[in-house]
Amino acid sequence: MYEWFKFLHLAAGVVWLGGMTLLVFASRPAAIQQMAPPERLTLMASVLSRFFWMVWVAIALLLASGFWMLSVSDMKLAPKGWHAMSGLGLVMCAIFVHNWFAPFKRLKRSVALSDWPAAGRAMGQIHPLVLTNLGLGWAAVAAVLIWR
């Protein structure tokens, strides 16, 4: 059973980190290079709508599987890297929740109203939050692998 929870945990992490990597290093730069703001912002709102729902599922799986694995491993004896990953993961969740309810909500509303300057500002707020979470996610991976 432990291995199934570990698989779910890893799969959810891969989806979240992989999706952020694709957004930061491929989708957004290509859209900026190839599209005018109305098309680009409409596309990014649509992409983020789909991806962010996947992140909600990933968060549920990460929290459930992670805390289950910690609970069956005697938390006080778990490697320090596991605790670091848990703390970083909770910070990532908080950043994502803020991203969902503040700038992403503004992005969707602005795109629906064709208010491109406001949509651009919202996207400008989303990007650094995704970058921060991408860095924290890789820090969590490093912590769990290196810090025993």
Short mmCIF file of N, CA and C in Angstrom, two decimals:
data_model
loop_
_atom_site.label_atom_id
_atom_site.label_comp_id
_atom_site.label_asym_id
_atom_site.label_seq_id
_atom_site.Cartn_x
_atom_site.Cartn_y
_atom_site.Cartn_z
N MET A 1 0.82 -1.20 0.00
CA MET A 1 0.00 0.00 0.00
C MET A 1 0.87 1.26 0.00
N TYR A 2 1.96 1.22 0.76
CA TYR A 2 2.86 2.37 0.84
C TYR A 2 3.35 2.77 -0.55
N GLU A 3 3.70 1.78 -1.36
CA GLU A 3 4.22 2.06 -2.71
C GLU A 3 3.18 2.76 -3.58
N TRP A 4 1.90 2.42 -3.42
CA TRP A 4 0.84 3.09 -4.18
C TRP A 4 0.72 4.56 -3.77
N PHE A 5 0.81 4.82 -2.48
CA PHE A 5 0.76 6.20 -2.02
C PHE A 5 1.97 6.98 -2.52
N LYS A 6 3.13 6.34 -2.50
CA LYS A 6 4.34 6.98 -3.02
C LYS A 6 4.18 7.28 -4.51
N PHE A 7 3.62 6.34 -5.27
CA PHE A 7 3.37 6.56 -6.70
C PHE A 7 2.44 7.76 -6.91
N LEU A 8 1.33 7.81 -6.17
CA LEU A 8 0.40 8.94 -6.30
C LEU A 8 1.09 10.26 -5.97
N HIS A 9 1.92 10.22 -4.93
CA HIS A 9 2.63 11.42 -4.50
C HIS A 9 3.58 11.90 -5.61
N LEU A 10 4.36 10.98 -6.13
CA LEU A 10 5.30 11.34 -7.19
C LEU A 10 4.58 11.79 -8.47
N ALA A 11 3.52 11.09 -8.84
CA ALA A 11 2.78 11.45 -10.05
C ALA A 11 2.19 12.86 -9.92
N ALA A 12 1.61 13.17 -8.76
CA ALA A 12 1.03 14.49 -8.55
C ALA A 12 2.11 15.57 -8.60
N GLY A 13 3.26 15.29 -8.00
CA GLY A 13 4.37 16.24 -8.05
C GLY A 13 4.89 16.46 -9.46
N VAL A 14 4.97 15.38 -10.23
CA VAL A 14 5.41 15.50 -11.63
C VAL A 14 4.44 16.36 -12.43
N VAL A 15 3.14 16.15 -12.23
CA VAL A 15 2.14 16.95 -12.95
C VAL A 15 2.29 18.43 -12.60
N TRP A 16 2.41 18.74 -11.31
CA TRP A 16 2.49 20.14 -10.90
C TRP A 16 3.79 20.78 -11.38
N LEU A 17 4.93 20.14 -11.07
CA LEU A 17 6.21 20.71 -11.48
C LEU A 17 6.37 20.73 -13.00
N GLY A 18 5.95 19.67 -13.65
CA GLY A 18 6.05 19.62 -15.11
C GLY A 18 5.19 20.68 -15.77
N GLY A 19 3.99 20.87 -15.24
CA GLY A 19 3.11 21.89 -15.80
C GLY A 19 3.67 23.29 -15.63
N MET A 20 4.24 23.56 -14.45
CA MET A 20 4.83 24.88 -14.24
C MET A 20 6.04 25.09 -15.15
N THR A 21 6.83 24.04 -15.33
CA THR A 21 7.99 24.13 -16.22
C THR A 21 7.54 24.44 -17.64
N LEU A 22 6.52 23.74 -18.11
CA LEU A 22 6.00 23.99 -19.46
C LEU A 22 5.49 25.43 -19.60
N LEU A 23 4.76 25.90 -18.59
CA LEU A 23 4.23 27.27 -18.64
C LEU A 23 5.36 28.30 -18.70
N VAL A 24 6.33 28.16 -17.80
CA VAL A 24 7.37 29.17 -17.65
C VAL A 24 8.35 29.18 -18.83
N PHE A 25 8.75 28.00 -19.28
CA PHE A 25 9.83 27.93 -20.26
C PHE A 25 9.37 27.69 -21.70
N ALA A 26 8.11 27.37 -21.92
CA ALA A 26 7.66 27.07 -23.28
C ALA A 26 6.40 27.84 -23.66
N SER A 27 5.29 27.58 -22.98
CA SER A 27 4.00 28.15 -23.40
C SER A 27 3.99 29.68 -23.37
N ARG A 28 4.32 30.26 -22.23
CA ARG A 28 4.26 31.72 -22.11
C ARG A 28 5.24 32.41 -23.06
N PRO A 29 6.53 31.99 -23.09
CA PRO A 29 7.44 32.66 -24.02
C PRO A 29 7.01 32.54 -25.49
N ALA A 30 6.52 31.37 -25.88
CA ALA A 30 6.07 31.21 -27.27
C ALA A 30 4.86 32.09 -27.55
N ALA A 31 3.94 32.17 -26.60
CA ALA A 31 2.76 33.01 -26.79
C ALA A 31 3.15 34.49 -26.89
N ILE A 32 4.10 34.92 -26.06
CA ILE A 32 4.56 36.31 -26.10
C ILE A 32 5.19 36.61 -27.46
N GLN A 33 5.97 35.67 -27.96
CA GLN A 33 6.67 35.87 -29.22
C GLN A 33 5.74 35.84 -30.43
N GLN A 34 4.69 35.03 -30.38
CA GLN A 34 3.89 34.76 -31.57
C GLN A 34 2.53 35.47 -31.62
N MET A 35 2.05 35.99 -30.49
CA MET A 35 0.67 36.46 -30.46
C MET A 35 0.56 37.89 -29.93
N ALA A 36 -0.46 38.57 -30.41
CA ALA A 36 -0.82 39.89 -29.88
C ALA A 36 -1.49 39.69 -28.51
N PRO A 37 -1.48 40.72 -27.67
CA PRO A 37 -2.03 40.57 -26.32
C PRO A 37 -3.43 39.96 -26.24
N PRO A 38 -4.41 40.36 -27.04
CA PRO A 38 -5.74 39.74 -26.88
C PRO A 38 -5.72 38.22 -27.08
N GLU A 39 -5.03 37.77 -28.12
CA GLU A 39 -4.98 36.33 -28.38
C GLU A 39 -4.15 35.62 -27.31
N ARG A 40 -3.01 36.21 -26.97
CA ARG A 40 -2.11 35.60 -25.98
C ARG A 40 -2.78 35.48 -24.62
N LEU A 41 -3.41 36.54 -24.17
CA LEU A 41 -4.03 36.53 -22.85
C LEU A 41 -5.25 35.60 -22.81
N THR A 42 -5.98 35.53 -23.91
CA THR A 42 -7.10 34.59 -23.99
C THR A 42 -6.58 33.16 -23.93
N LEU A 43 -5.52 32.88 -24.68
CA LEU A 43 -4.92 31.55 -24.66
C LEU A 43 -4.40 31.20 -23.26
N MET A 44 -3.66 32.11 -22.64
CA MET A 44 -3.08 31.81 -21.33
C MET A 44 -4.17 31.63 -20.28
N ALA A 45 -5.24 32.40 -20.35
CA ALA A 45 -6.35 32.20 -19.41
C ALA A 45 -6.95 30.82 -19.59
N SER A 46 -7.08 30.38 -20.82
CA SER A 46 -7.63 29.05 -21.10
C SER A 46 -6.67 27.95 -20.63
N VAL A 47 -5.39 28.11 -20.93
CA VAL A 47 -4.39 27.12 -20.51
C VAL A 47 -4.35 27.04 -18.98
N LEU A 48 -4.30 28.20 -18.33
CA LEU A 48 -4.24 28.21 -16.87
C LEU A 48 -5.51 27.64 -16.25
N SER A 49 -6.66 27.88 -16.87
CA SER A 49 -7.91 27.30 -16.36
C SER A 49 -7.81 25.79 -16.31
N ARG A 50 -7.31 25.21 -17.37
CA ARG A 50 -7.17 23.75 -17.41
C ARG A 50 -6.09 23.26 -16.45
N PHE A 51 -4.93 23.92 -16.49
CA PHE A 51 -3.81 23.48 -15.65
C PHE A 51 -4.12 23.66 -14.17
N PHE A 52 -4.71 24.78 -13.79
CA PHE A 52 -4.96 25.02 -12.37
C PHE A 52 -5.94 24.01 -11.78
N TRP A 53 -6.88 23.50 -12.59
CA TRP A 53 -7.74 22.43 -12.06
C TRP A 53 -6.92 21.17 -11.80
N MET A 54 -5.94 20.92 -12.66
CA MET A 54 -5.06 19.77 -12.43
C MET A 54 -4.23 19.98 -11.17
N VAL A 55 -3.85 21.22 -10.90
CA VAL A 55 -3.08 21.52 -9.69
C VAL A 55 -3.93 21.26 -8.44
N TRP A 56 -5.22 21.62 -8.48
CA TRP A 56 -6.09 21.32 -7.33
C TRP A 56 -6.09 19.82 -7.04
N VAL A 57 -6.20 19.00 -8.07
CA VAL A 57 -6.18 17.54 -7.89
C VAL A 57 -4.81 17.11 -7.37
N ALA A 58 -3.75 17.68 -7.95
CA ALA A 58 -2.39 17.34 -7.50
C ALA A 58 -2.20 17.69 -6.03
N ILE A 59 -2.68 18.85 -5.61
CA ILE A 59 -2.56 19.25 -4.21
C ILE A 59 -3.28 18.26 -3.30
N ALA A 60 -4.48 17.89 -3.67
CA ALA A 60 -5.23 16.92 -2.85
C ALA A 60 -4.45 15.61 -2.73
N LEU A 61 -3.92 15.13 -3.84
CA LEU A 61 -3.15 13.88 -3.82
C LEU A 61 -1.85 14.04 -3.04
N LEU A 62 -1.16 15.15 -3.23
CA LEU A 62 0.10 15.37 -2.52
C LEU A 62 -0.11 15.45 -1.01
N LEU A 63 -1.11 16.21 -0.59
CA LEU A 63 -1.35 16.34 0.85
C LEU A 63 -1.80 15.02 1.46
N ALA A 64 -2.75 14.36 0.81
CA ALA A 64 -3.26 13.09 1.36
C ALA A 64 -2.17 12.03 1.40
N SER A 65 -1.47 11.85 0.30
CA SER A 65 -0.44 10.80 0.26
C SER A 65 0.75 11.16 1.13
N GLY A 66 1.17 12.42 1.10
CA GLY A 66 2.32 12.83 1.89
C GLY A 66 2.09 12.69 3.38
N PHE A 67 0.96 13.15 3.86
CA PHE A 67 0.71 13.05 5.29
C PHE A 67 0.42 11.61 5.70
N TRP A 68 -0.15 10.82 4.81
CA TRP A 68 -0.35 9.39 5.12
C TRP A 68 1.02 8.72 5.25
N MET A 69 1.92 8.96 4.31
CA MET A 69 3.25 8.34 4.38
C MET A 69 4.01 8.80 5.61
N LEU A 70 3.90 10.07 5.97
CA LEU A 70 4.54 10.55 7.19
C LEU A 70 3.94 9.88 8.42
N SER A 71 2.63 9.73 8.44
CA SER A 71 1.97 9.17 9.62
C SER A 71 2.33 7.70 9.85
N VAL A 72 2.53 6.94 8.79
CA VAL A 72 2.89 5.52 8.97
C VAL A 72 4.39 5.35 9.19
N SER A 73 5.15 6.43 9.08
CA SER A 73 6.61 6.34 9.22
C SER A 73 7.10 6.90 10.55
N ASP A 74 6.22 7.23 11.46
CA ASP A 74 6.57 7.87 12.73
C ASP A 74 7.25 9.21 12.45
N MET A 75 6.45 10.25 12.44
CA MET A 75 6.91 11.58 12.01
C MET A 75 8.21 12.03 12.66
N LYS A 76 8.39 11.74 13.96
CA LYS A 76 9.60 12.23 14.61
C LYS A 76 10.86 11.56 14.08
N LEU A 77 10.72 10.37 13.53
CA LEU A 77 11.88 9.65 13.02
C LEU A 77 12.06 9.83 11.51
N ALA A 78 11.15 10.52 10.88
CA ALA A 78 11.25 10.74 9.43
C ALA A 78 12.47 11.62 9.13
N PRO A 79 13.10 11.41 7.99
CA PRO A 79 14.25 12.26 7.62
C PRO A 79 13.87 13.74 7.60
N LYS A 80 14.85 14.58 7.93
CA LYS A 80 14.61 16.03 7.95
C LYS A 80 14.13 16.54 6.59
N GLY A 81 14.61 15.93 5.52
CA GLY A 81 14.19 16.34 4.19
C GLY A 81 12.70 16.17 3.97
N TRP A 82 12.12 15.15 4.59
CA TRP A 82 10.67 14.94 4.47
C TRP A 82 9.92 16.11 5.11
N HIS A 83 10.41 16.53 6.28
CA HIS A 83 9.76 17.66 6.97
C HIS A 83 9.95 18.95 6.17
N ALA A 84 11.14 19.12 5.60
CA ALA A 84 11.38 20.30 4.75
C ALA A 84 10.44 20.28 3.55
N MET A 85 10.30 19.11 2.92
CA MET A 85 9.39 18.99 1.77
C MET A 85 7.97 19.32 2.19
N SER A 86 7.55 18.86 3.35
CA SER A 86 6.19 19.14 3.83
C SER A 86 5.99 20.64 4.02
N GLY A 87 6.94 21.29 4.66
CA GLY A 87 6.83 22.73 4.88
C GLY A 87 6.82 23.51 3.58
N LEU A 88 7.74 23.16 2.68
CA LEU A 88 7.78 23.84 1.38
C LEU A 88 6.50 23.58 0.60
N GLY A 89 5.99 22.37 0.68
CA GLY A 89 4.75 22.02 -0.01
C GLY A 89 3.57 22.84 0.49
N LEU A 90 3.51 23.05 1.80
CA LEU A 90 2.42 23.86 2.36
C LEU A 90 2.53 25.32 1.91
N VAL A 91 3.76 25.83 1.84
CA VAL A 91 3.96 27.20 1.33
C VAL A 91 3.52 27.27 -0.13
N MET A 92 3.88 26.25 -0.92
CA MET A 92 3.47 26.21 -2.33
C MET A 92 1.94 26.20 -2.45
N CYS A 93 1.29 25.43 -1.59
CA CYS A 93 -0.18 25.39 -1.62
C CYS A 93 -0.76 26.76 -1.33
N ALA A 94 -0.20 27.45 -0.33
CA ALA A 94 -0.69 28.79 0.02
C ALA A 94 -0.50 29.76 -1.16
N ILE A 95 0.65 29.69 -1.80
CA ILE A 95 0.90 30.56 -2.96
C ILE A 95 -0.08 30.24 -4.08
N PHE A 96 -0.32 28.96 -4.32
CA PHE A 96 -1.26 28.58 -5.38
C PHE A 96 -2.67 29.08 -5.06
N VAL A 97 -3.10 28.90 -3.82
CA VAL A 97 -4.46 29.34 -3.44
C VAL A 97 -4.58 30.85 -3.66
N HIS A 98 -3.56 31.60 -3.26
CA HIS A 98 -3.57 33.05 -3.51
C HIS A 98 -3.65 33.32 -5.01
N ASN A 99 -2.84 32.62 -5.78
CA ASN A 99 -2.82 32.80 -7.23
C ASN A 99 -4.20 32.54 -7.83
N TRP A 100 -4.87 31.49 -7.37
CA TRP A 100 -6.19 31.11 -7.89
C TRP A 100 -7.24 32.18 -7.58
N PHE A 101 -7.26 32.63 -6.31
CA PHE A 101 -8.34 33.51 -5.87
C PHE A 101 -8.08 35.00 -6.12
N ALA A 102 -6.85 35.38 -6.44
CA ALA A 102 -6.58 36.80 -6.68
C ALA A 102 -6.22 37.06 -8.14
N PRO A 103 -4.95 36.94 -8.54
CA PRO A 103 -4.63 37.35 -9.92
C PRO A 103 -5.29 36.50 -11.00
N PHE A 104 -5.43 35.20 -10.78
CA PHE A 104 -6.07 34.37 -11.81
C PHE A 104 -7.54 34.73 -11.98
N LYS A 105 -8.21 35.01 -10.88
CA LYS A 105 -9.61 35.45 -10.95
C LYS A 105 -9.70 36.77 -11.73
N ARG A 106 -8.76 37.68 -11.47
CA ARG A 106 -8.73 38.96 -12.20
C ARG A 106 -8.42 38.74 -13.69
N LEU A 107 -7.53 37.79 -13.98
CA LEU A 107 -7.21 37.49 -15.38
C LEU A 107 -8.45 37.01 -16.12
N LYS A 108 -9.17 36.06 -15.55
CA LYS A 108 -10.37 35.54 -16.22
C LYS A 108 -11.41 36.63 -16.42
N ARG A 109 -11.62 37.44 -15.38
CA ARG A 109 -12.61 38.52 -15.48
C ARG A 109 -12.18 39.54 -16.55
N SER A 110 -10.92 39.90 -16.56
CA SER A 110 -10.43 40.89 -17.52
C SER A 110 -10.50 40.37 -18.95
N VAL A 111 -10.18 39.10 -19.16
CA VAL A 111 -10.28 38.52 -20.50
C VAL A 111 -11.74 38.50 -20.94
N ALA A 112 -12.65 38.13 -20.04
CA ALA A 112 -14.08 38.09 -20.38
C ALA A 112 -14.59 39.48 -20.78
N LEU A 113 -14.02 40.53 -20.17
CA LEU A 113 -14.43 41.90 -20.47
C LEU A 113 -13.60 42.54 -21.58
N SER A 114 -12.66 41.78 -22.13
CA SER A 114 -11.72 42.30 -23.14
C SER A 114 -10.94 43.51 -22.63
N ASP A 115 -10.65 43.51 -21.34
CA ASP A 115 -9.84 44.56 -20.72
C ASP A 115 -8.39 44.08 -20.73
N TRP A 116 -7.72 44.27 -21.87
CA TRP A 116 -6.39 43.69 -22.07
C TRP A 116 -5.32 44.27 -21.17
N PRO A 117 -5.32 45.58 -20.87
CA PRO A 117 -4.32 46.07 -19.92
C PRO A 117 -4.46 45.42 -18.53
N ALA A 118 -5.68 45.27 -18.05
CA ALA A 118 -5.90 44.63 -16.75
C ALA A 118 -5.53 43.15 -16.81
N ALA A 119 -5.84 42.50 -17.92
CA ALA A 119 -5.48 41.09 -18.08
C ALA A 119 -3.96 40.93 -18.09
N GLY A 120 -3.27 41.85 -18.75
CA GLY A 120 -1.81 41.81 -18.77
C GLY A 120 -1.22 42.01 -17.38
N ARG A 121 -1.81 42.92 -16.60
CA ARG A 121 -1.34 43.13 -15.23
C ARG A 121 -1.55 41.87 -14.39
N ALA A 122 -2.71 41.24 -14.55
CA ALA A 122 -2.99 40.01 -13.80
C ALA A 122 -2.00 38.91 -14.19
N MET A 123 -1.74 38.76 -15.48
CA MET A 123 -0.78 37.76 -15.93
C MET A 123 0.61 38.08 -15.39
N GLY A 124 0.92 39.38 -15.31
CA GLY A 124 2.19 39.80 -14.73
C GLY A 124 2.31 39.48 -13.25
N GLN A 125 1.19 39.31 -12.56
CA GLN A 125 1.21 38.90 -11.15
C GLN A 125 1.27 37.38 -11.03
N ILE A 126 0.66 36.68 -11.96
CA ILE A 126 0.64 35.21 -11.92
C ILE A 126 2.03 34.65 -12.17
N HIS A 127 2.72 35.20 -13.16
CA HIS A 127 4.01 34.65 -13.58
C HIS A 127 5.04 34.53 -12.44
N PRO A 128 5.29 35.59 -11.66
CA PRO A 128 6.29 35.43 -10.59
C PRO A 128 5.85 34.45 -9.50
N LEU A 129 4.55 34.32 -9.29
CA LEU A 129 4.07 33.34 -8.30
C LEU A 129 4.32 31.91 -8.80
N VAL A 130 4.10 31.69 -10.08
CA VAL A 130 4.40 30.37 -10.65
C VAL A 130 5.90 30.11 -10.60
N LEU A 131 6.71 31.12 -10.92
CA LEU A 131 8.17 30.97 -10.82
C LEU A 131 8.60 30.63 -9.40
N THR A 132 8.02 31.30 -8.43
CA THR A 132 8.34 31.03 -7.03
C THR A 132 7.99 29.59 -6.68
N ASN A 133 6.80 29.15 -7.07
CA ASN A 133 6.40 27.78 -6.77
C ASN A 133 7.28 26.77 -7.49
N LEU A 134 7.70 27.08 -8.69
CA LEU A 134 8.60 26.19 -9.41
C LEU A 134 9.92 26.03 -8.65
N GLY A 135 10.47 27.14 -8.18
CA GLY A 135 11.69 27.08 -7.39
C GLY A 135 11.51 26.34 -6.08
N LEU A 136 10.40 26.60 -5.39
CA LEU A 136 10.13 25.90 -4.13
C LEU A 136 9.92 24.40 -4.37
N GLY A 137 9.27 24.06 -5.47
CA GLY A 137 9.05 22.65 -5.79
C GLY A 137 10.36 21.91 -5.99
N TRP A 138 11.27 22.52 -6.74
CA TRP A 138 12.57 21.87 -6.94
C TRP A 138 13.39 21.86 -5.66
N ALA A 139 13.23 22.87 -4.82
CA ALA A 139 13.90 22.86 -3.51
C ALA A 139 13.38 21.70 -2.66
N ALA A 140 12.07 21.44 -2.73
CA ALA A 140 11.49 20.32 -1.99
C ALA A 140 12.04 18.99 -2.50
N VAL A 141 12.14 18.85 -3.81
CA VAL A 141 12.72 17.62 -4.38
C VAL A 141 14.16 17.46 -3.91
N ALA A 142 14.94 18.53 -3.96
CA ALA A 142 16.33 18.46 -3.51
C ALA A 142 16.40 18.11 -2.03
N ALA A 143 15.56 18.72 -1.21
CA ALA A 143 15.58 18.45 0.23
C ALA A 143 15.32 16.99 0.54
N VAL A 144 14.33 16.41 -0.11
CA VAL A 144 13.98 15.03 0.20
C VAL A 144 15.04 14.06 -0.30
N LEU A 145 15.74 14.42 -1.37
CA LEU A 145 16.77 13.53 -1.91
C LEU A 145 18.11 13.68 -1.20
N ILE A 146 18.43 14.89 -0.75
CA ILE A 146 19.76 15.17 -0.21
C ILE A 146 19.80 15.16 1.31
N TRP A 147 18.77 15.72 1.94
CA TRP A 147 18.79 15.94 3.39
C TRP A 147 18.21 14.73 4.09
N ARG A 148 19.05 13.93 4.65
CA ARG A 148 18.60 12.69 5.31
C ARG A 148 18.51 12.86 6.78
#
